[in-house]
Amino acid sequence: MGLTPAPVSAWFLAWVSLAPLWFLLFSLPLRRKDRQEEDIFKRHDFQESFILGFVWGCGYHGLALSWITGVHPMTWMGVPWLASLAIALFCWFFITFWGAILVGVWSMGMTWINLHLKIKWLRVLMGVALWCGLESLWSQGDLWWTSLSYTQSPHNLLILQLGQLSGSSTITASIVAVNGLFAEILLAGLNNKFVNYQKTFALLSLPIAIIFILHLTGFFLYNRPLVKTPNTAIKVGLIQGNIPNQIKLYPQGWKKAIEGYTKGYKALADEKVDIILTPETALPFFWKDIVNFSSFYRAILDKKVPTWLGAFGQQGTSFTNSLFTVTGTGTLFSRYDKVKLVPLGEYIPFEEILGGFINRLSPLDAHLARGKSDQIFDTPFGRAIVGICYESAFSEHFRRQAALGGEFIITASNNAHYSQTMPAQHHAQDVMRAVETDRWAARATNTGYSAIVDPKGRTLWISDINTYEIHSDIIYRQQTKTLYVTWGDWLTKIVVILAITIGLVNGFMIRNH
């Protein structure tokens, strides 16, 4: 499963990669020779199940998130080389173990279900409900990135269309269900329920048929025509400043940023764009300092083209990671403050426990004020759906803004401190958000990948990595509402309710047997 996202992008492996864990969880008791051995197994099954799930989770999350180690070395920030290595490894292990623990919990839950469920084939429904429920809970926190659903993005566009129905959980549920069916068929064969290979092959065709039906449904959604009218068009200019993090927060980087973004702004203004989008903290200053000292601000007054500018905002005595709408007259029209902060980068999770350890390792101040979760972002071209960097992983964040009238997506990011794997996975997240909300998306990043994505998830333009680029393109405002935007993640709620109902009925049947 760890090979399914970038850099390998073997997305098709996701449809069989969970089946081995499923098979191992339930095959051991079937191999026991006598009741005594089975009883011994039952006394240790939860421990063994957790270990199996945890190891599988380490393989998946650890490999998929290995790009986190790219933060090392941080010597340019004044962090000693060994301390930098320790921070990078700690972040990688901590976030990997967080995801692996959830798989371990799922495995323990499935073992408990197996011990009490009379109809074993219902384990598929139970497995889907438990996995989707855990992912839903997981996404409410900040340590969230590697949902099973993102393994299909951006390459399997047909299956991504299912995100319009109930968000990413639709895709996750499909993957878990297919894997579960493959495993259950093999388990039935191991339990001597098959009399011949013909019957085995016939049953194996069931999950294959389901895969086909799911993609056929996606094909139908994918081929619905896009409506593009001139009165909804916005000509957006993108600037990819390519400011290495090694100099970004120092005078050399400040000078390069002001010069690069001013040059790009003027060039795009001459192309008659309607508005210009810059990356996350493109100008790493407070707004008042940009007004007073920046040639970029003077260019706005000269060219009179609005811009979405990434910079720092102030919130009392703290500062925020913000995106500002600046009109052609140089006034602030609107402001959005980043809500989902990067754990261990912009704030310290479980600070009471980990704060002292992190502060001993690093001289960095990992504190930033969090924006309000109910923000809306109005612009001269309609209401926008905004995501700053890490927020791209949180589908509910985008759904809420779409439900409140957001007509297009703009995201601003800075992935300069990571390898190409992270920007590729980040782009995959934004592709999913465009499909789920049925919105056009414009992405501006510091070093790549900047992009234009249509509501079908097609990448119409994408930048190179680690290059300075400007680009202009057309996106369109849309007011449609997908089932997901209207009802949220209804699928998880339904399968969880079904699973609980079946569990209660099953318990009643056992008590009255």
Coordinates of C-alpha atoms in Angstrom, one line a residue:
M1 CA 0.0 0.0 0.0
G2 CA 2.9 2.3 0.6
L3 CA 3.8 2.1 -3.1
T4 CA 0.4 3.5 -4.2
P5 CA 0.9 7.3 -3.7
A6 CA 3.8 9.3 -5.2
P7 CA 6.6 8.7 -6.0
V8 CA 5.8 5.2 -7.3
S9 CA 2.1 5.9 -7.8
A10 CA 1.1 2.3 -8.3
W11 CA -2.5 3.1 -7.4
F12 CA -3.9 -0.2 -8.6
L13 CA -2.1 -2.1 -5.8
A14 CA -4.5 -0.4 -3.3
W15 CA -7.3 -2.8 -4.5
V16 CA -5.4 -5.9 -3.1
S17 CA -2.9 -4.5 -0.6
L18 CA -5.2 -4.7 2.5
A19 CA -6.3 -8.2 1.7
P20 CA -3.2 -9.9 3.1
L21 CA -3.7 -8.2 6.5
W22 CA -7.4 -9.2 6.5
F23 CA -6.5 -12.8 5.6
L24 CA -3.8 -13.1 8.3
L25 CA -6.2 -11.7 11.0
F26 CA -8.7 -14.5 10.4
S27 CA -6.7 -17.4 9.0
L28 CA -4.8 -18.4 12.2
P29 CA -7.8 -19.8 14.1
L30 CA -8.8 -21.8 11.0
R31 CA -5.5 -23.5 11.1
R32 CA -5.7 -24.7 14.8
K33 CA -5.9 -28.4 15.2
D34 CA -7.9 -28.7 18.4
R35 CA -10.1 -26.7 20.7
Q36 CA -7.3 -26.3 23.3
E37 CA -5.1 -24.5 20.7
E38 CA -8.1 -22.3 19.7
D39 CA -8.6 -21.3 23.3
I40 CA -5.0 -20.4 23.6
F41 CA -5.3 -18.3 20.5
K42 CA -8.3 -16.5 21.9
R43 CA -6.3 -15.5 24.9
H44 CA -3.7 -13.8 22.7
D45 CA -5.8 -12.8 19.7
F46 CA -6.1 -9.1 20.5
Q47 CA -2.4 -8.6 21.1
E48 CA -1.5 -10.5 17.9
S49 CA -4.1 -8.6 15.9
F50 CA -2.8 -5.3 17.1
I51 CA 0.8 -6.2 16.2
L52 CA -0.3 -7.4 12.7
G53 CA -2.2 -4.1 12.1
F54 CA 0.5 -2.0 13.6
V55 CA 3.2 -3.5 11.3
W56 CA 1.0 -3.1 8.3
G57 CA 0.3 0.5 9.2
C58 CA 4.0 1.2 9.7
G59 CA 4.7 -0.2 6.2
Y60 CA 2.0 2.0 4.6
H61 CA 2.2 5.2 6.5
G62 CA 6.0 5.0 7.0
L63 CA 6.7 4.6 3.3
A64 CA 4.0 7.0 2.1
L65 CA 5.2 9.7 4.6
S66 CA 9.0 9.1 4.2
W67 CA 9.2 12.5 2.5
I68 CA 9.0 14.0 6.0
T69 CA 12.7 13.3 6.5
G70 CA 13.3 15.9 3.8
V71 CA 13.2 18.6 6.5
H72 CA 16.8 17.5 7.4
P73 CA 19.2 19.2 7.5
M74 CA 18.0 22.4 9.2
T75 CA 21.4 23.8 9.8
W76 CA 20.5 26.9 7.8
M77 CA 18.0 27.7 10.6
G78 CA 20.6 27.4 13.3
V79 CA 19.7 23.8 14.3
P80 CA 22.7 21.6 14.9
W81 CA 23.1 18.7 12.4
L82 CA 22.5 15.9 14.9
A83 CA 19.5 17.8 16.4
S84 CA 18.1 18.3 12.9
L85 CA 18.4 14.6 12.2
A86 CA 16.7 13.8 15.5
I87 CA 13.8 16.2 14.8
A88 CA 13.3 14.7 11.3
L89 CA 13.3 11.1 12.5
F90 CA 11.1 12.0 15.5
C91 CA 8.5 13.6 13.2
W92 CA 8.6 10.7 10.8
F93 CA 8.3 8.0 13.5
F94 CA 5.7 9.9 15.5
I95 CA 3.3 10.5 12.6
T96 CA 3.9 7.0 11.2
F97 CA 3.1 5.4 14.6
W98 CA 0.0 7.6 14.9
G99 CA -1.4 6.1 11.7
A100 CA -0.2 2.6 12.5
I101 CA -1.9 2.6 15.9
L102 CA -5.2 3.3 14.1
V103 CA -4.7 0.3 11.9
G104 CA -3.8 -1.7 15.0
V105 CA -7.1 -0.6 16.6
W106 CA -9.0 -1.6 13.4
S107 CA -7.4 -5.0 13.5
M108 CA -8.3 -5.5 17.2
G109 CA -11.8 -4.4 16.4
M110 CA -12.1 -6.9 13.5
T111 CA -10.8 -9.7 15.8
W112 CA -13.5 -8.8 18.4
I113 CA -16.2 -8.8 15.6
N114 CA -14.9 -12.2 14.3
L115 CA -15.2 -13.7 17.8
H116 CA -18.8 -12.6 18.2
L117 CA -20.3 -12.5 14.6
K118 CA -22.3 -15.5 13.5
I119 CA -22.4 -14.7 9.8
K120 CA -18.7 -14.3 8.8
W121 CA -19.3 -12.7 5.5
L122 CA -20.8 -9.7 7.3
R123 CA -17.2 -8.9 8.3
V124 CA -16.9 -7.0 5.0
L125 CA -19.5 -4.5 6.1
M126 CA -18.1 -4.3 9.6
G127 CA -14.6 -3.8 8.2
V128 CA -15.7 -0.9 6.0
A129 CA -17.7 0.7 8.8
L130 CA -14.8 0.4 11.3
W131 CA -12.2 1.7 8.9
C132 CA -14.3 4.6 7.6
G133 CA -15.3 5.5 11.2
L134 CA -11.7 5.5 12.3
E135 CA -10.6 7.6 9.4
S136 CA -13.4 10.1 10.1
L137 CA -12.3 10.4 13.7
W138 CA -8.6 10.7 12.6
S139 CA -9.4 13.5 10.2
Q140 CA -10.9 15.6 13.0
G141 CA -7.4 16.1 14.4
D142 CA -4.3 17.6 12.9
L143 CA -2.2 14.5 12.2
W144 CA -4.0 13.6 9.0
W145 CA -2.7 12.9 5.5
T146 CA -2.6 9.3 4.4
S147 CA -6.3 8.3 3.9
L148 CA -6.6 5.2 1.7
S149 CA -8.6 7.3 -0.7
Y150 CA -5.6 9.5 -1.7
T151 CA -3.8 6.4 -3.1
Q152 CA -6.0 6.8 -6.2
S153 CA -5.1 10.5 -6.9
P154 CA -4.4 12.0 -9.3
H155 CA -4.1 9.0 -11.7
N156 CA -7.4 7.1 -11.3
L157 CA -9.7 9.9 -12.3
L158 CA -12.7 7.6 -12.7
I159 CA -12.7 6.3 -9.1
L160 CA -12.0 9.9 -7.9
Q161 CA -15.4 10.9 -9.2
L162 CA -17.0 8.9 -6.5
G163 CA -15.8 11.6 -4.1
Q164 CA -18.8 13.7 -5.3
L165 CA -21.1 11.3 -3.5
S166 CA -19.8 11.2 0.0
G167 CA -16.3 12.6 -0.1
S168 CA -13.1 10.6 0.3
S169 CA -14.9 8.0 2.4
T170 CA -16.6 6.8 -0.7
I171 CA -13.3 5.8 -2.2
T172 CA -11.9 4.5 1.1
A173 CA -15.0 2.3 1.6
S174 CA -14.7 0.9 -1.9
I175 CA -11.0 0.0 -1.4
V176 CA -11.7 -1.7 2.0
A177 CA -14.8 -3.6 0.7
V178 CA -13.0 -5.0 -2.4
N179 CA -9.9 -6.0 -0.3
G180 CA -12.3 -7.6 2.2
L181 CA -14.1 -9.6 -0.4
F182 CA -10.8 -11.0 -1.9
A183 CA -9.7 -12.0 1.6
E184 CA -13.0 -13.6 2.6
I185 CA -13.1 -15.7 -0.6
L186 CA -9.6 -17.0 0.1
L187 CA -10.5 -17.6 3.8
A188 CA -13.6 -19.6 2.7
G189 CA -11.3 -21.7 0.5
L190 CA -8.9 -22.3 3.4
N191 CA -11.9 -23.4 5.5
N192 CA -12.6 -26.1 2.9
K193 CA -15.9 -24.6 1.8
F194 CA -14.9 -24.8 -1.9
V195 CA -15.3 -28.1 -3.6
N196 CA -13.4 -27.1 -6.8
Y197 CA -11.3 -24.4 -8.4
Q198 CA -14.1 -23.4 -10.7
K199 CA -16.3 -22.3 -7.8
T200 CA -13.3 -20.4 -6.3
F201 CA -12.7 -18.6 -9.6
A202 CA -16.4 -17.8 -9.9
L203 CA -16.4 -16.2 -6.4
L204 CA -13.2 -14.3 -7.1
S205 CA -15.0 -12.7 -10.0
L206 CA -17.3 -10.9 -7.5
P207 CA -14.8 -8.3 -6.2
I208 CA -13.5 -7.9 -9.8
A209 CA -17.1 -7.2 -10.9
I210 CA -17.5 -4.6 -8.1
I211 CA -14.3 -2.9 -9.2
F212 CA -15.7 -2.7 -12.7
I213 CA -19.0 -1.3 -11.5
L214 CA -17.3 1.3 -9.3
H215 CA -15.2 2.5 -12.2
L216 CA -18.2 2.4 -14.6
T217 CA -20.1 4.7 -12.1
G218 CA -17.1 7.0 -12.1
F219 CA -17.0 7.0 -15.9
F220 CA -20.6 8.2 -16.0
L221 CA -19.9 11.0 -13.6
Y222 CA -16.6 11.9 -15.4
N223 CA -18.4 12.3 -18.7
R224 CA -21.0 14.7 -17.6
P225 CA -20.3 17.9 -19.5
L226 CA -18.7 20.9 -17.9
V227 CA -20.5 24.2 -18.2
K228 CA -18.2 27.1 -19.1
T229 CA -19.7 30.5 -19.8
P230 CA -17.9 33.8 -20.4
N231 CA -19.6 35.6 -17.5
T232 CA -18.2 33.0 -15.0
A233 CA -14.7 33.1 -16.3
I234 CA -11.7 34.4 -14.2
K235 CA -8.4 34.9 -15.8
V236 CA -5.9 34.0 -13.0
G237 CA -2.2 34.6 -13.0
L238 CA 0.0 32.4 -10.9
I239 CA 3.5 33.2 -9.6
Q240 CA 5.8 30.4 -8.5
G241 CA 8.6 32.4 -6.8
N242 CA 11.1 29.6 -6.2
I243 CA 12.6 31.0 -3.0
P244 CA 14.6 28.2 -1.2
N245 CA 13.7 27.9 2.4
Q246 CA 17.4 28.2 3.2
I247 CA 17.2 31.9 2.4
K248 CA 13.5 32.6 2.6
L249 CA 13.5 34.1 6.1
Y250 CA 16.7 36.1 5.7
P251 CA 17.6 39.4 3.9
Q252 CA 18.8 37.6 0.8
G253 CA 15.5 35.7 0.5
W254 CA 13.5 38.8 1.3
K255 CA 15.2 40.7 -1.5
K256 CA 14.7 37.8 -4.0
A257 CA 11.1 37.4 -3.0
I258 CA 10.2 41.1 -3.5
E259 CA 12.1 41.3 -6.8
G260 CA 10.7 38.0 -8.1
Y261 CA 7.1 38.6 -7.1
T262 CA 7.1 42.2 -8.3
K263 CA 8.5 41.1 -11.7
G264 CA 6.0 38.4 -12.0
Y265 CA 3.1 40.6 -11.0
K266 CA 4.0 43.2 -13.6
A267 CA 4.4 40.6 -16.3
L268 CA 1.0 39.0 -15.5
A269 CA -0.7 42.4 -15.2
D270 CA 0.5 43.1 -18.8
E271 CA -1.2 39.9 -19.9
K272 CA -4.5 41.5 -18.7
V273 CA -5.2 38.9 -16.0
D274 CA -8.1 39.5 -13.7
I275 CA -6.3 38.7 -10.5
I276 CA -2.9 37.2 -9.4
L277 CA -2.4 34.4 -6.9
T278 CA 0.9 34.1 -4.9
P279 CA 2.0 31.1 -2.7
E280 CA 1.9 30.8 1.0
T281 CA 3.9 33.6 2.7
A282 CA 5.2 34.7 -0.7
L283 CA 6.2 37.9 1.1
P284 CA 7.1 36.8 4.6
F285 CA 6.2 40.2 6.2
F286 CA 3.3 41.8 8.0
W287 CA 0.9 43.6 5.7
K288 CA 1.7 47.1 7.1
D289 CA 5.4 46.5 6.3
I290 CA 4.5 45.5 2.7
V291 CA 2.5 48.7 2.3
N292 CA 5.3 50.9 3.7
F293 CA 8.4 49.4 2.2
S294 CA 7.6 47.0 -0.7
S295 CA 8.0 47.6 -4.4
F296 CA 5.4 44.9 -4.8
Y297 CA 2.8 47.2 -3.3
R298 CA 3.9 50.1 -5.5
A299 CA 3.4 47.8 -8.5
I300 CA -0.2 47.2 -7.4
L301 CA -0.8 50.9 -7.3
D302 CA 0.7 51.3 -10.7
K303 CA -0.8 48.3 -12.6
K304 CA -4.1 48.2 -10.6
V305 CA -4.6 44.5 -10.9
P306 CA -6.0 42.7 -7.7
T307 CA -3.9 40.0 -6.0
W308 CA -4.3 37.2 -3.5
L309 CA -1.1 37.7 -1.5
G310 CA 0.4 35.2 0.9
A311 CA 1.9 37.1 3.9
F312 CA 1.7 37.3 7.7
G313 CA -1.3 38.7 9.5
Q314 CA -1.5 39.9 13.1
Q315 CA -3.9 38.5 15.7
G316 CA -3.4 40.4 18.9
T317 CA 0.2 39.8 19.9
S318 CA 0.5 36.7 17.7
F319 CA 0.9 36.3 14.0
T320 CA -1.1 34.3 11.4
N321 CA -0.3 32.6 8.1
S322 CA -2.7 34.5 5.9
L323 CA -3.9 35.1 2.4
F324 CA -5.1 38.6 1.6
T325 CA -7.3 39.9 -1.2
V326 CA -5.7 43.2 -2.3
T327 CA -7.7 45.4 -4.7
G328 CA -6.2 47.3 -7.6
T329 CA -6.2 50.4 -5.4
G330 CA -4.1 48.7 -2.8
T331 CA -6.7 48.3 -0.2
L332 CA -7.5 45.1 1.7
F333 CA -10.8 43.5 0.5
S334 CA -10.7 40.3 2.6
R335 CA -8.4 38.1 4.7
Y336 CA -8.1 34.4 5.4
D337 CA -6.1 33.0 8.3
K338 CA -4.8 29.4 8.1
V339 CA -6.9 27.1 10.3
K340 CA -5.1 23.7 10.0
L341 CA -1.6 24.2 11.3
V342 CA 1.3 21.9 10.6
P343 CA 2.1 19.7 13.6
L344 CA 5.6 20.1 14.9
G345 CA 6.2 22.9 12.3
E346 CA 3.7 25.6 13.1
Y347 CA 2.6 24.3 16.5
I348 CA 3.5 21.4 18.9
P349 CA 0.9 18.7 19.4
F350 CA 0.5 17.5 23.0
E351 CA 2.6 20.4 24.0
E352 CA 2.4 19.6 27.6
I353 CA 4.2 16.3 26.9
L354 CA 6.3 17.0 23.9
G355 CA 7.0 20.7 24.2
G356 CA 10.0 20.5 26.4
F357 CA 11.6 17.7 24.3
I358 CA 11.1 19.6 21.0
N359 CA 12.4 22.9 22.6
R360 CA 15.5 21.2 23.8
L361 CA 16.2 19.9 20.3
S362 CA 15.5 23.0 18.4
P363 CA 15.8 26.8 18.9
L364 CA 12.7 27.3 16.6
D365 CA 9.5 28.8 17.9
A366 CA 6.9 26.5 16.5
H367 CA 3.9 28.7 17.6
L368 CA 1.4 30.4 15.3
A369 CA -2.1 31.7 15.9
R370 CA -4.8 29.5 14.4
G371 CA -7.5 31.1 12.2
K372 CA -11.2 30.7 13.0
S373 CA -12.8 27.6 11.5
D374 CA -15.9 29.5 10.3
Q375 CA -14.1 31.9 8.0
I376 CA -15.5 32.8 4.5
F377 CA -13.4 34.5 1.9
D378 CA -15.2 37.0 -0.4
T379 CA -13.4 38.4 -3.4
P380 CA -14.2 40.9 -6.2
F381 CA -14.9 37.8 -8.3
G382 CA -17.2 35.9 -5.9
R383 CA -16.7 33.8 -2.9
A384 CA -13.7 31.6 -2.9
I385 CA -12.8 28.3 -1.2
V386 CA -9.3 28.7 0.4
G387 CA -6.7 26.2 1.5
I388 CA -3.3 27.1 2.7
C389 CA -0.8 24.3 2.3
Y390 CA -1.5 21.5 4.8
E391 CA -5.3 22.3 4.7
S392 CA -5.5 20.5 1.3
A393 CA -5.7 17.2 3.2
F394 CA -8.9 18.1 5.0
S395 CA -11.9 17.6 2.7
E396 CA -14.4 18.8 5.3
H397 CA -12.6 22.2 5.3
F398 CA -13.3 22.6 1.6
R399 CA -16.8 21.1 1.8
R400 CA -17.9 23.6 4.4
Q401 CA -16.7 26.6 2.3
A402 CA -18.4 25.2 -0.8
A403 CA -21.7 24.7 1.1
L404 CA -21.5 28.4 2.1
G405 CA -21.3 29.5 -1.5
G406 CA -17.7 29.1 -2.5
E407 CA -17.5 29.1 -6.3
F408 CA -13.9 28.2 -7.0
I409 CA -10.8 26.9 -5.1
I410 CA -7.5 28.7 -4.6
T411 CA -4.7 27.1 -2.6
A412 CA -1.4 28.6 -1.6
S413 CA 1.5 26.4 -0.5
N414 CA 5.2 26.3 0.3
N415 CA 6.7 22.8 0.0
A416 CA 10.3 24.0 -0.6
H417 CA 11.8 21.9 2.3
Y418 CA 10.7 18.5 0.9
S419 CA 11.6 16.3 -2.0
Q420 CA 9.4 16.0 -5.2
T421 CA 7.3 13.3 -3.5
M422 CA 5.6 15.7 -1.1
P423 CA 4.6 18.3 -3.7
A424 CA 3.2 15.4 -5.9
Q425 CA 1.1 14.1 -3.0
H426 CA 0.0 17.6 -2.2
H427 CA -1.2 18.1 -5.7
A428 CA -3.0 14.8 -5.4
Q429 CA -4.9 16.1 -2.4
D430 CA -6.0 19.3 -4.2
V431 CA -7.2 17.2 -7.2
M432 CA -9.5 15.3 -4.8
R433 CA -10.9 18.5 -3.3
A434 CA -11.7 19.8 -6.8
V435 CA -13.6 16.7 -7.7
E436 CA -15.5 16.4 -4.4
T437 CA -16.7 20.0 -4.5
D438 CA -17.1 20.2 -8.3
R439 CA -15.0 23.3 -8.5
W440 CA -12.2 24.7 -10.6
A441 CA -8.9 25.0 -8.6
A442 CA -5.9 27.3 -9.0
R443 CA -2.7 26.2 -7.0
A444 CA 0.2 28.6 -6.4
T445 CA 3.2 27.1 -4.7
N446 CA 6.7 28.4 -3.8
T447 CA 8.7 25.8 -5.6
G448 CA 6.1 23.5 -7.3
Y449 CA 3.9 22.0 -8.2
S450 CA 1.6 25.0 -9.1
A451 CA -1.3 23.9 -11.2
I452 CA -4.8 24.5 -12.7
V453 CA -7.3 21.7 -12.1
D454 CA -10.8 21.4 -13.5
P455 CA -13.8 19.9 -11.6
K456 CA -13.2 16.5 -13.1
G457 CA -9.7 16.3 -11.5
R458 CA -7.9 16.9 -14.8
T459 CA -4.7 18.8 -14.4
L460 CA -4.8 21.3 -17.3
W461 CA -1.4 22.9 -16.5
I462 CA 1.3 22.0 -14.0
S463 CA 4.6 23.7 -13.3
D464 CA 8.0 22.2 -13.1
I465 CA 9.7 21.7 -9.8
N466 CA 12.2 24.1 -8.3
T467 CA 11.8 26.7 -11.0
Y468 CA 10.6 30.3 -11.2
E469 CA 7.5 30.4 -13.3
I470 CA 4.5 32.6 -14.1
H471 CA 1.4 31.3 -15.8
S472 CA -2.1 32.7 -16.7
D473 CA -5.1 30.5 -17.2
I474 CA -8.9 30.6 -17.1
I475 CA -10.9 29.1 -14.2
Y476 CA -14.7 29.3 -13.9
R477 CA -17.1 30.0 -11.0
Q478 CA -19.6 27.3 -10.3
Q479 CA -22.5 27.1 -7.9
T480 CA -23.4 23.5 -8.3
K481 CA -23.6 21.3 -5.1
T482 CA -22.5 17.7 -5.1
L483 CA -24.2 15.2 -2.8
Y484 CA -21.1 15.5 -0.6
V485 CA -21.3 19.2 -0.4
T486 CA -25.0 19.1 0.5
W487 CA -25.0 16.1 2.9
G488 CA -21.4 15.7 4.0
D489 CA -20.0 12.3 4.7
W490 CA -23.3 10.5 4.9
L491 CA -21.9 7.1 3.7
T492 CA -19.8 6.7 6.9
K493 CA -22.8 7.4 9.1
I494 CA -25.0 4.9 7.2
V495 CA -22.4 2.0 7.3
V496 CA -21.6 2.7 10.9
I497 CA -25.4 2.6 11.8
L498 CA -25.8 -0.6 9.8
A499 CA -22.9 -2.2 11.5
I500 CA -24.2 -1.3 15.0
T501 CA -27.6 -2.5 14.1
I502 CA -26.3 -5.8 12.8
G503 CA -24.1 -6.1 15.9
L504 CA -27.1 -5.6 18.2
V505 CA -29.2 -8.2 16.2
N506 CA -26.3 -10.6 16.3
G507 CA -26.0 -10.2 20.0
F508 CA -29.7 -10.8 20.5
M509 CA -29.5 -14.0 18.4
I510 CA -26.6 -15.3 20.5
R511 CA -28.4 -14.6 23.8
N512 CA -31.5 -16.3 22.6
H513 CA -29.9 -19.3 20.9

